[in-house]
CSV table of C-alpha atoms and ligand atoms in Angstrom, one decimal:
chain,number,residue,atom,x,y,z
A,1,MET,CA,0.3,0.2,-0.1
A,2,LYS,CA,0.9,3.1,-1.5
A,3,VAL,CA,0.9,6.6,1.7
A,4,LEU,CA,1.1,10.4,1.6
A,5,VAL,CA,1.5,12.1,4.4
A,6,VAL,CA,0.7,15.6,3.5
A,7,GLY,CA,1.6,18.4,6.4
A,8,SER,CA,6.0,19.4,7.7
A,9,GLY,CA,5.2,19.4,11.4
A,10,GLY,CA,5.4,17.1,13.8
A,11,ARG,CA,2.0,15.4,14.2
A,12,GLU,CA,3.3,14.7,10.2
A,13,HIS,CA,6.0,13.8,11.6
A,14,ALA,CA,4.2,11.1,15.0
A,15,LEU,CA,1.3,9.9,11.7
A,16,LEU,CA,4.5,8.6,9.2
A,17,LEU,CA,6.4,6.6,12.3
A,18,ALA,CA,2.9,4.7,13.8
A,19,LEU,CA,2.6,4.7,9.4
A,20,ALA,CA,6.0,2.9,9.3
A,21,ARG,CA,5.0,-0.2,12.3
A,22,SER,CA,2.2,-1.1,10.5
A,23,PRO,CA,3.2,-5.7,9.6
A,24,GLN,CA,1.7,-4.1,5.7
A,25,ARG,CA,4.6,-2.0,5.4
A,26,PRO,CA,3.6,0.5,3.3
A,27,THR,CA,5.3,2.8,0.7
A,28,LEU,CA,5.7,5.7,2.5
A,29,LEU,CA,5.0,10.4,1.3
A,30,CYS,CA,5.3,12.5,2.9
A,31,ALA,CA,4.4,16.7,1.2
A,32,PRO,CA,6.2,18.6,2.4
A,33,GLY,CA,8.3,16.8,4.8
A,34,ASN,CA,11.2,18.3,7.3
A,35,ALA,CA,13.9,16.3,7.8
A,36,GLY,CA,13.0,14.0,10.1
A,37,THR,CA,10.2,12.2,7.9
A,38,ALA,CA,12.5,12.4,5.2
A,39,PRO,CA,14.3,8.8,7.0
A,40,LEU,CA,10.7,7.8,7.1
A,41,ALA,CA,9.7,8.5,3.4
A,42,ARG,CA,9.6,9.9,0.5
A,43,ASN,CA,9.3,13.8,0.2
A,44,VAL,CA,8.3,15.9,-1.8
A,45,PRO,CA,8.8,19.2,-2.1
A,46,ILE,CA,4.7,20.3,-2.5
A,47,ALA,CA,3.2,22.5,-0.1
A,48,ALA,CA,0.7,21.1,2.5
A,49,ASP,CA,-1.9,24.4,0.9
A,50,ASP,CA,-1.7,23.3,-2.7
A,51,ILE,CA,-4.4,21.3,-3.8
A,52,ASP,CA,-3.9,21.1,-7.5
A,53,GLY,CA,0.2,20.2,-6.3
A,54,LEU,CA,-1.3,17.5,-3.7
A,55,VAL,CA,-3.8,16.0,-6.5
A,56,GLY,CA,-1.6,15.4,-8.3
A,57,LEU,CA,1.5,14.5,-6.8
A,58,ALA,CA,-1.5,11.5,-5.3
A,59,GLN,CA,-2.7,10.8,-8.8
A,60,SER,CA,1.3,10.3,-10.4
A,61,GLU,CA,1.6,8.2,-7.8
A,62,ALA,CA,-0.7,6.5,-8.1
A,63,VAL,CA,-1.2,6.4,-4.0
A,64,ASP,CA,-3.7,4.5,-3.1
A,65,LEU,CA,-4.1,6.3,0.7
A,66,VAL,CA,-3.9,10.1,1.2
A,67,VAL,CA,-3.7,10.7,5.3
A,68,VAL,CA,-3.9,14.9,5.3
A,69,GLY,CA,-2.2,16.3,8.9
A,70,PRO,CA,-3.3,20.1,9.2
A,71,GLU,CA,-7.2,22.0,8.5
A,72,VAL,CA,-6.2,24.3,5.8
A,73,PRO,CA,-5.7,22.4,3.0
A,74,LEU,CA,-9.4,20.2,4.4
A,75,VAL,CA,-10.8,23.5,4.6
A,76,LEU,CA,-9.7,24.1,1.4
A,77,GLY,CA,-11.4,20.8,0.3
A,78,LEU,CA,-8.8,18.2,-0.1
A,79,ALA,CA,-10.4,15.6,0.5
A,80,ASP,CA,-12.8,16.6,-2.0
A,81,ARG,CA,-10.8,16.7,-4.7
A,82,LEU,CA,-8.3,13.5,-3.8
A,83,ARG,CA,-12.1,11.9,-3.6
A,84,GLU,CA,-13.2,12.6,-6.6
A,85,ALA,CA,-10.2,11.6,-8.4
A,86,GLY,CA,-10.9,7.8,-6.6
A,87,ILE,CA,-8.3,8.1,-3.3
A,88,ALA,CA,-9.4,7.2,-0.3
A,89,THR,CA,-8.2,10.3,1.9
A,90,PHE,CA,-8.4,10.2,5.7
A,91,GLY,CA,-10.0,13.7,6.4
A,92,PRO,CA,-13.6,15.4,6.3
A,93,ASP,CA,-14.9,17.1,3.1
A,94,ALA,CA,-14.2,20.9,3.1
A,95,ARG,CA,-18.9,20.8,4.5
A,96,GLY,CA,-17.4,18.6,7.3
A,97,ALA,CA,-14.0,20.6,7.9
A,98,ARG,CA,-16.4,24.1,8.4
A,99,ILE,CA,-16.8,22.4,11.4
A,100,GLU,CA,-13.3,23.7,12.6
A,101,GLY,CA,-12.9,26.7,10.1
A,102,SER,CA,-16.2,28.0,11.4
A,103,LYS,CA,-16.5,28.2,15.4
A,104,ALA,CA,-19.5,30.0,15.0
A,105,TYR,CA,-20.9,27.1,12.6
A,106,ALA,CA,-20.0,24.7,15.0
A,107,ASN,CA,-22.1,26.5,17.3
A,108,THR,CA,-24.5,26.6,15.3
A,109,LEU,CA,-23.9,22.5,14.4
A,110,MET,CA,-24.5,21.8,18.8
A,111,ASP,CA,-27.3,24.1,18.7
A,112,ARG,CA,-29.2,22.1,16.4
A,113,ALA,CA,-27.8,19.1,17.6
A,114,GLY,CA,-28.1,19.7,21.1
A,115,VAL,CA,-24.5,18.9,21.9
A,116,PRO,CA,-22.9,20.4,25.5
A,117,THR,CA,-21.3,23.6,24.8
A,118,ALA,CA,-20.5,27.4,26.3
A,119,ARG,CA,-24.0,29.9,25.6
A,120,SER,CA,-23.3,32.3,22.4
A,121,ARG,CA,-23.9,35.0,20.6
A,122,THR,CA,-22.2,35.4,16.6
A,123,PHE,CA,-22.4,39.3,15.5
A,124,GLU,CA,-21.1,40.0,11.9
A,125,ALA,CA,-18.7,43.3,11.4
A,126,GLY,CA,-21.4,45.4,10.6
A,127,ASP,CA,-23.3,44.1,14.0
A,128,ALA,CA,-21.2,46.2,15.7
A,129,GLU,CA,-23.1,47.9,18.0
A,130,ALA,CA,-25.0,45.0,19.3
A,131,ALA,CA,-22.1,42.9,19.6
A,132,ARG,CA,-20.5,46.3,22.0
A,133,GLY,CA,-23.7,45.7,24.1
A,134,TYR,CA,-24.3,42.3,24.4
A,135,VAL,CA,-20.2,42.9,25.4
A,136,GLU,CA,-21.2,45.3,27.8
A,137,ALA,CA,-23.9,43.5,30.3
A,138,HIS,CA,-21.8,40.5,29.8
A,139,ALA,CA,-20.5,38.2,32.9
A,140,LEU,CA,-16.6,37.8,32.9
A,141,PRO,CA,-14.5,36.2,32.1
A,142,VAL,CA,-16.1,37.2,28.7
A,143,VAL,CA,-14.5,35.1,25.3
A,144,LEU,CA,-14.3,36.4,22.1
A,145,LYS,CA,-13.3,33.9,19.4
A,146,ALA,CA,-12.7,35.1,15.5
A,147,ASP,CA,-14.6,32.6,13.6
A,148,GLY,CA,-12.3,31.4,11.0
A,149,LEU,CA,-9.0,29.9,11.7
A,150,ALA,CA,-6.4,32.2,13.4
A,151,ALA,CA,-4.5,30.1,14.4
A,152,GLY,CA,-4.1,29.3,18.0
A,153,LYS,CA,-4.1,32.7,18.2
A,154,GLY,CA,-8.2,34.1,17.6
A,155,VAL,CA,-9.2,34.1,21.2
A,156,VAL,CA,-9.4,36.6,23.8
A,157,ILE,CA,-10.7,35.4,27.4
A,158,ALA,CA,-11.3,39.6,29.1
A,159,GLU,CA,-11.7,40.0,32.3
A,160,SER,CA,-13.0,43.2,32.3
A,161,THR,CA,-15.5,45.0,30.8
A,162,PRO,CA,-12.6,47.4,28.7
A,163,GLU,CA,-9.9,44.7,27.8
A,164,ALA,CA,-13.5,42.7,25.7
A,165,LEU,CA,-14.1,45.6,24.3
A,166,SER,CA,-11.3,46.1,23.0
A,167,ALA,CA,-10.7,42.7,22.1
A,168,LEU,CA,-13.9,42.7,19.7
A,169,ASP,CA,-12.7,46.5,18.4
A,170,ASP,CA,-9.6,44.3,17.3
A,171,MET,CA,-11.7,41.1,15.7
A,172,LEU,CA,-14.1,43.5,13.6
A,173,GLY,CA,-11.9,45.9,12.6
A,174,GLY,CA,-9.8,43.7,11.4
A,175,GLN,CA,-6.7,42.3,12.9
A,176,PHE,CA,-7.5,39.0,12.1
A,177,GLY,CA,-8.3,39.2,7.8
A,178,GLU,CA,-11.6,37.6,6.5
A,179,ALA,CA,-11.2,35.2,9.9
A,180,GLY,CA,-12.2,37.4,12.4
A,181,ALA,CA,-14.9,39.4,9.9
A,182,THR,CA,-17.6,37.6,12.2
A,183,VAL,CA,-17.1,36.9,15.6
A,184,VAL,CA,-18.4,34.9,18.1
A,185,ILE,CA,-19.0,35.9,21.9
A,186,GLU,CA,-19.1,33.5,24.4
A,187,ASP,CA,-19.4,32.5,28.2
A,188,PHE,CA,-16.4,31.4,30.4
A,189,LEU,CA,-16.9,27.5,31.3
A,190,GLU,CA,-15.0,26.5,34.8
A,191,GLY,CA,-13.1,23.3,34.2
A,192,GLU,CA,-10.7,21.8,33.6
A,193,GLU,CA,-9.5,21.0,30.1
A,194,ALA,CA,-8.6,16.9,28.0
A,195,SER,CA,-8.9,16.4,24.4
A,196,VAL,CA,-11.0,13.5,23.4
A,197,PHE,CA,-10.1,11.8,19.6
A,198,ALA,CA,-12.5,10.4,17.7
A,199,VAL,CA,-11.5,8.4,14.4
A,200,THR,CA,-15.1,7.7,12.3
A,201,ASP,CA,-15.9,7.1,8.7
A,202,GLY,CA,-18.9,9.5,8.8
A,203,GLU,CA,-20.5,6.9,11.1
A,204,ALA,CA,-18.8,4.5,13.6
A,205,VAL,CA,-16.5,5.6,16.1
A,206,VAL,CA,-13.4,4.4,17.9
A,207,PHE,CA,-11.7,6.4,20.3
A,208,LEU,CA,-8.2,6.9,21.3
A,209,ALA,CA,-6.7,8.0,24.2
A,210,THR,CA,-8.0,10.7,25.6
A,211,ALA,CA,-5.1,13.5,26.3
A,212,GLN,CA,-4.1,16.9,27.1
A,213,ASP,CA,-1.6,20.2,25.8
A,214,HIS,CA,-0.1,22.9,27.0
A,215,LYS,CA,-0.9,26.2,24.7
A,216,ARG,CA,0.5,28.9,27.1
A,217,ILE,CA,4.8,28.9,26.4
A,218,GLY,CA,5.1,29.6,29.8
A,219,GLU,CA,5.8,27.3,33.2
A,220,GLY,CA,2.7,27.4,35.3
A,221,ASP,CA,0.4,28.4,32.4
A,222,THR,CA,1.5,31.9,31.3
A,223,GLY,CA,2.5,33.9,28.4
A,224,PRO,CA,1.5,33.9,24.9
A,225,ASN,CA,-0.2,31.4,23.7
A,226,THR,CA,2.0,28.5,21.1
A,227,GLY,CA,0.6,26.3,18.3
A,228,GLY,CA,1.5,23.6,22.0
A,229,MET,CA,4.5,22.9,24.8
A,230,GLY,CA,3.5,20.0,24.9
A,231,ALA,CA,0.8,16.9,25.6
A,232,TYR,CA,0.4,13.7,27.6
A,233,ALA,CA,-2.5,10.6,27.3
A,234,PRO,CA,-3.9,10.0,28.4
A,235,ALA,CA,-5.4,12.1,30.4
A,236,PRO,CA,-6.5,11.3,34.3
A,237,ALA,CA,-9.0,13.4,34.4
A,238,VAL,CA,-11.1,11.6,31.7
A,239,THR,CA,-13.1,9.0,33.1
A,240,PRO,CA,-14.3,6.3,31.2
A,241,GLU,CA,-18.0,6.8,32.1
A,242,THR,CA,-16.9,10.4,31.2
A,243,LEU,CA,-16.2,9.1,27.3
A,244,GLU,CA,-19.1,7.1,27.3
A,245,GLN,CA,-20.7,10.9,28.0
A,246,VAL,CA,-19.0,11.9,25.1
A,247,ARG,CA,-19.8,9.7,22.9
A,248,GLU,CA,-23.6,9.7,23.0
A,249,ARG,CA,-24.4,13.2,24.3
A,250,ILE,CA,-21.0,14.7,21.9
A,251,VAL,CA,-19.7,13.1,19.3
A,252,GLN,CA,-21.9,10.1,17.8
A,253,PRO,CA,-24.9,13.7,18.4
A,254,VAL,CA,-23.0,16.4,16.1
A,255,LEU,CA,-21.7,13.5,13.3
A,256,LYS,CA,-25.6,12.8,12.3
A,257,ALA,CA,-26.0,16.3,11.8
A,258,LEU,CA,-22.7,16.1,9.6
A,259,ARG,CA,-24.8,13.5,7.8
A,260,ASP,CA,-27.7,15.6,7.9
A,261,GLU,CA,-25.9,18.4,6.6
A,262,GLY,CA,-24.2,16.4,3.4
A,263,ALA,CA,-20.4,15.9,5.2
A,264,ASP,CA,-18.9,13.6,4.4
A,265,TYR,CA,-16.2,13.3,7.8
A,266,ARG,CA,-14.3,10.4,7.9
A,267,GLY,CA,-11.0,11.1,9.7
A,268,VAL,CA,-10.0,12.2,13.2
A,269,LEU,CA,-13.1,14.9,14.9
A,270,PHE,CA,-11.0,16.0,17.9
A,271,CYS,CA,-13.6,18.2,19.9
A,272,GLY,CA,-12.1,19.8,22.7
A,273,LEU,CA,-13.4,19.5,26.3
A,274,MET,CA,-14.2,21.5,29.1
A,275,LEU,CA,-14.8,19.0,32.4
A,276,THR,CA,-17.4,20.3,34.6
A,277,ASP,CA,-19.7,20.2,36.8
A,278,SER,CA,-22.4,19.5,34.9
A,279,GLY,CA,-20.6,17.0,32.8
A,280,PRO,CA,-18.2,17.8,30.0
A,281,GLN,CA,-18.9,21.0,27.3
A,282,VAL,CA,-17.4,21.7,23.6
A,283,ILE,CA,-14.9,24.5,23.9
A,284,GLU,CA,-14.3,23.7,19.4
A,285,PHE,CA,-13.7,20.7,17.8
A,286,ASN,CA,-10.5,19.8,14.5
A,287,CYS,CA,-10.7,18.8,11.5
A,288,ARG,CA,-8.0,16.4,12.4
A,289,PHE,CA,-4.8,15.6,14.6
A,290,GLY,CA,-3.8,18.0,17.0
A,291,ASP,CA,-0.4,19.1,17.3
A,292,PRO,CA,1.4,17.8,19.9
A,293,GLU,CA,-1.5,15.4,20.5
A,294,THR,CA,-0.3,13.2,17.6
A,295,GLN,CA,2.5,12.3,19.5
A,296,VAL,CA,1.1,10.7,22.9
A,297,ILE,CA,-1.8,9.4,21.1
A,298,LEU,CA,0.1,7.5,18.5
A,299,PRO,CA,2.6,6.1,20.7
A,300,LEU,CA,-0.7,4.6,22.3
A,301,LEU,CA,-2.2,2.4,20.0
A,302,ASP,CA,-1.3,-0.5,20.0
A,303,SER,CA,-2.8,-2.2,16.6
A,304,ASP,CA,-2.2,-1.2,13.5
A,305,PRO,CA,-2.7,2.4,12.7
A,306,LEU,CA,-2.7,1.8,8.8
A,307,ASP,CA,-5.7,-0.8,9.2
A,308,LEU,CA,-7.6,1.7,11.6
A,309,LEU,CA,-7.1,5.0,8.7
A,310,TRP,CA,-8.1,3.0,6.0
A,311,ARG,CA,-11.0,1.8,7.4
A,312,ALA,CA,-11.8,5.7,8.4
A,313,ALA,CA,-11.3,6.4,5.0
A,314,THR,CA,-13.3,3.7,3.1
A,315,HIS,CA,-16.3,3.3,5.7
A,316,THR,CA,-15.8,0.3,7.2
A,317,LEU,CA,-14.2,1.2,10.8
A,318,ALA,CA,-17.4,-0.6,12.0
A,319,GLY,CA,-16.3,-3.8,13.5
A,320,ALA,CA,-12.8,-2.4,13.5
A,321,GLU,CA,-10.4,-4.2,16.7
A,322,VAL,CA,-8.6,-1.1,17.5
A,323,ALA,CA,-6.4,-1.7,20.9
A,324,ILE,CA,-5.1,1.1,23.4
A,325,SER,CA,-2.2,0.3,25.1
A,326,PRO,CA,-2.8,1.3,29.2
A,327,GLU,CA,0.5,2.8,29.5
A,328,ALA,CA,1.3,6.5,29.5
A,329,ALA,CA,3.3,9.1,27.4
A,330,ALA,CA,4.4,12.9,27.5
A,331,CYS,CA,5.4,15.3,24.7
A,332,VAL,CA,8.1,18.1,25.5
A,333,VAL,CA,8.7,20.2,22.6
A,334,LEU,CA,12.1,22.5,22.1
A,335,ALA,CA,11.5,26.5,20.8
A,336,SER,CA,13.3,29.2,19.2
A,337,ALA,CA,14.4,31.6,21.9
A,338,GLY,CA,11.5,34.4,20.9
A,339,TYR,CA,8.7,32.0,19.6
A,340,PRO,CA,5.5,32.7,19.3
A,341,GLY,CA,6.6,36.2,18.9
A,342,SER,CA,10.3,36.2,15.8
A,343,TYR,CA,13.2,34.6,16.4
A,344,GLU,CA,16.1,32.6,14.0
A,345,LYS,CA,16.4,30.0,12.4
A,346,GLY,CA,19.8,27.9,11.2
A,347,LYS,CA,20.6,26.7,14.2
A,348,PRO,CA,22.9,24.0,14.5
A,349,ILE,CA,21.5,20.9,16.7
A,350,ASP,CA,23.1,18.7,18.9
A,351,GLY,CA,22.4,16.1,20.2
A,352,LEU,CA,19.5,14.6,18.3
A,353,ASP,CA,21.1,10.9,18.4
A,354,ASP,CA,21.8,9.9,21.9
A,355,ALA,CA,18.1,11.2,23.0
A,356,SER,CA,17.4,9.1,20.9
A,357,GLY,CA,18.5,6.3,22.6
A,358,VAL,CA,16.4,6.7,25.7
A,359,ALA,CA,13.3,8.5,23.8
A,360,THR,CA,11.7,9.3,20.9
A,361,VAL,CA,12.8,12.1,19.2
A,362,ILE,CA,10.0,15.0,16.6
A,363,HIS,CA,10.7,16.8,14.1
A,364,ALA,CA,8.5,19.6,14.2
A,365,GLY,CA,10.8,22.7,12.3
A,366,THR,CA,13.9,21.6,11.0
A,367,ARG,CA,15.7,21.3,7.8
A,368,ARG,CA,18.5,19.1,7.2
A,369,GLU,CA,21.7,21.5,6.4
A,370,GLY,CA,24.7,19.1,4.7
A,371,ASP,CA,25.6,16.6,7.6
A,372,GLU,CA,24.3,19.3,9.9
A,373,VAL,CA,20.5,19.1,11.6
A,374,VAL,CA,19.9,22.8,12.4
A,375,THR,CA,16.4,24.9,13.7
A,376,ASN,CA,13.4,25.8,11.5
A,377,GLY,CA,10.4,26.9,12.9
A,378,GLY,CA,9.2,28.3,16.3
A,379,ARG,CA,8.3,25.1,17.2
A,380,VAL,CA,11.3,22.8,16.5
A,381,LEU,CA,11.7,19.4,18.2
A,382,GLY,CA,9.0,17.1,20.6
A,383,VAL,CA,10.7,15.2,22.9
A,384,VAL,CA,8.2,12.1,23.3
A,385,GLY,CA,8.9,10.0,26.3
A,386,ARG,CA,6.4,6.7,27.3
A,387,GLY,CA,6.8,4.0,30.0
A,388,ALA,CA,4.3,2.5,32.7
A,389,THR,CA,3.0,5.5,34.4
A,390,LEU,CA,3.0,8.9,33.6
A,391,VAL,CA,5.9,9.9,35.7
A,392,GLN,CA,7.7,7.7,34.1
A,393,ALA,CA,6.9,8.6,30.4
A,394,LEU,CA,7.6,12.1,31.8
A,395,GLY,CA,10.7,11.3,32.8
A,396,ALA,CA,12.1,9.9,29.6
A,397,ALA,CA,10.9,12.7,27.8
A,398,TYR,CA,13.0,15.7,30.3
A,399,GLU,CA,16.1,13.1,29.7
A,400,GLY,CA,15.8,13.6,26.2
A,401,VAL,CA,15.1,16.7,26.3
A,402,ASP,CA,17.8,17.6,28.6
A,403,LEU,CA,21.2,16.1,26.4
A,404,MET,CA,20.0,18.1,22.8
A,405,THR,CA,21.3,21.7,23.1
A,406,PHE,CA,20.7,24.4,20.2
A,407,GLU,CA,21.5,28.1,20.2
A,408,GLY,CA,18.0,29.0,22.2
A,409,LYS,CA,16.2,26.0,23.0
A,410,THR,CA,13.4,26.8,25.2
A,411,PHE,CA,11.1,24.5,27.5
A,412,ARG,CA,8.8,23.9,29.7
A,413,ARG,CA,9.8,21.6,32.8
A,414,ASP,CA,6.0,21.6,34.0
A,415,ILE,CA,4.2,18.7,31.2
A,416,GLY,CA,2.3,16.8,32.8
A,417,ARG,CA,1.8,18.8,36.1
A,418,ARG,CA,-1.8,18.2,35.7
A,419,GLY,CA,-1.5,14.9,35.3
A,420,LEU,CA,0.7,14.4,38.2
A,421,ALA,CA,-2.3,16.3,39.9
A,422,HIS,CA,-4.7,12.7,40.2
A,423,VAL,CA,-1.8,10.3,41.2
A,424,VAL,CA,-2.5,9.6,44.5
A,425,ASP,CA,1.2,9.4,45.5
A,426,PRO,CA,1.4,7.5,49.3
B,1,ADP,N1,-16.2,29.6,26.5
B,1,ADP,C1,-14.8,29.3,27.1
B,1,ADP,N2,-15.3,28.7,28.4
B,1,ADP,C2,-13.2,29.0,28.8
B,1,ADP,N3,-12.5,28.9,28.5
B,1,ADP,C3,-11.9,28.6,27.0
B,1,ADP,C4,-14.0,29.1,26.2
B,1,ADP,N4,-13.1,28.7,24.7
B,1,ADP,C5,-11.7,28.3,24.4
B,1,ADP,N5,-11.2,28.7,26.0
B,1,ADP,C6,-10.1,29.5,26.4
B,1,ADP,O1,-9.2,29.0,24.9
B,1,ADP,C7,-8.1,28.2,23.9
B,1,ADP,C8,-8.8,28.6,23.0
B,1,ADP,O2,-9.8,28.3,22.7
B,1,ADP,P1,-9.8,28.0,20.8
B,1,ADP,O3,-11.8,27.4,21.3
B,1,ADP,O4,-10.0,26.1,21.5
B,1,ADP,O5,-9.4,27.9,20.0
B,1,ADP,P2,-8.1,28.1,19.2
B,1,ADP,O6,-8.1,26.4,19.8
B,1,ADP,O7,-9.2,27.8,18.1
B,1,ADP,O8,-7.4,28.7,19.8
B,1,ADP,C9,-9.5,27.1,24.5
B,1,ADP,O9,-8.3,26.5,24.7
B,1,ADP,C10,-9.3,27.1,26.3
B,1,ADP,O10,-8.9,27.3,26.8
B,2,MG,MG1,-8.1,25.2,20.5
């Protein structure tokens, strides 16, 4: 079987590592990939948002399955085009991907399906006065979200009314371009956050390990939001009972609503949840695997990863045998100094081989330069440890972290802290 993975980050490296251990021994391609994907797959220099280029590649290479990593090509209709060309694709069509591409749409869908989520209202740029009035009367904190894709930078949790009004003006005034021309204003949910990954062919559902990620750059969840500075799995806060509630109250009704809309949803329905006193509530949906959560949930998939993705892509998921390991995994992200603001690239990385002896080193933003691997992004590497317990997984990850150096290496020492708080240590 020939499989093309679309994307260039740590998530795609983790997907390729999972596919490479399939007993089906697939031939792997990656577009465009990075220095970490090159030993596993043939990297083809086609950008993840070059829809025509990717469809052409899949056709000329007679690829059997395309696995789409990032959200942008899905929102642009890559899966629609590939399926039209007769190529099995893991990823929803453009209609389905709107569940991530438009937060207002996701809320409408949830309202219709009766899915528990924060109370919200949506305002267009033309409704600025009404939006201001709504914000002024709203309890604090209040949550403001740019409707469209904003690469994790489109949400403001305002603690005061002046702060909320100024965020509202920025969004409606074009800070996020089209993505912020529509603004969603939500009630603030209290609780612990967790991520649930439902693999689906549109009807049947398989849950992977649950996870928690760390979005802020600074320890103790301080400083600006990033793409994610680390993650661990499973999330002890999500009990088996909670997962059943997520299946019945959230995933199944949303998939039904998507089918009613005519969406062809095959892939991952990522549920960002707040575990509140009244049960799990949806913060948002993503239409693809999370990054860096993928780096910790795929190593815990004991059954054949290719079989799972193939069944979801070909609508044959019902009855699939999926085995999730009872172990734990943790990922610590190494970033460039200055990230998520501006940062320098091209810093040589030392210790990759040593670190690979104790942990799995995932490449996110790297590039090969002659004999060296150099930094090539804000998030540079993810170091994944695995063990019988979260403590052991974290130990392995940090051992790997300490074996690698590059100028400006920036990371958090407190990954997994919330998970450890659930561990009863006599
Ligand atoms: N209604 C809410 N109540 C409390 N916190 C929220 C709410 N909505 C979002 N957040 C916080 O903001 C973060 C980002 O919001 P999210 O909807 O996931 O947007 P995105 O991932 O697109 O930036 C969430 O991970 C959560 O911590
Ligand atoms: Mg989010």
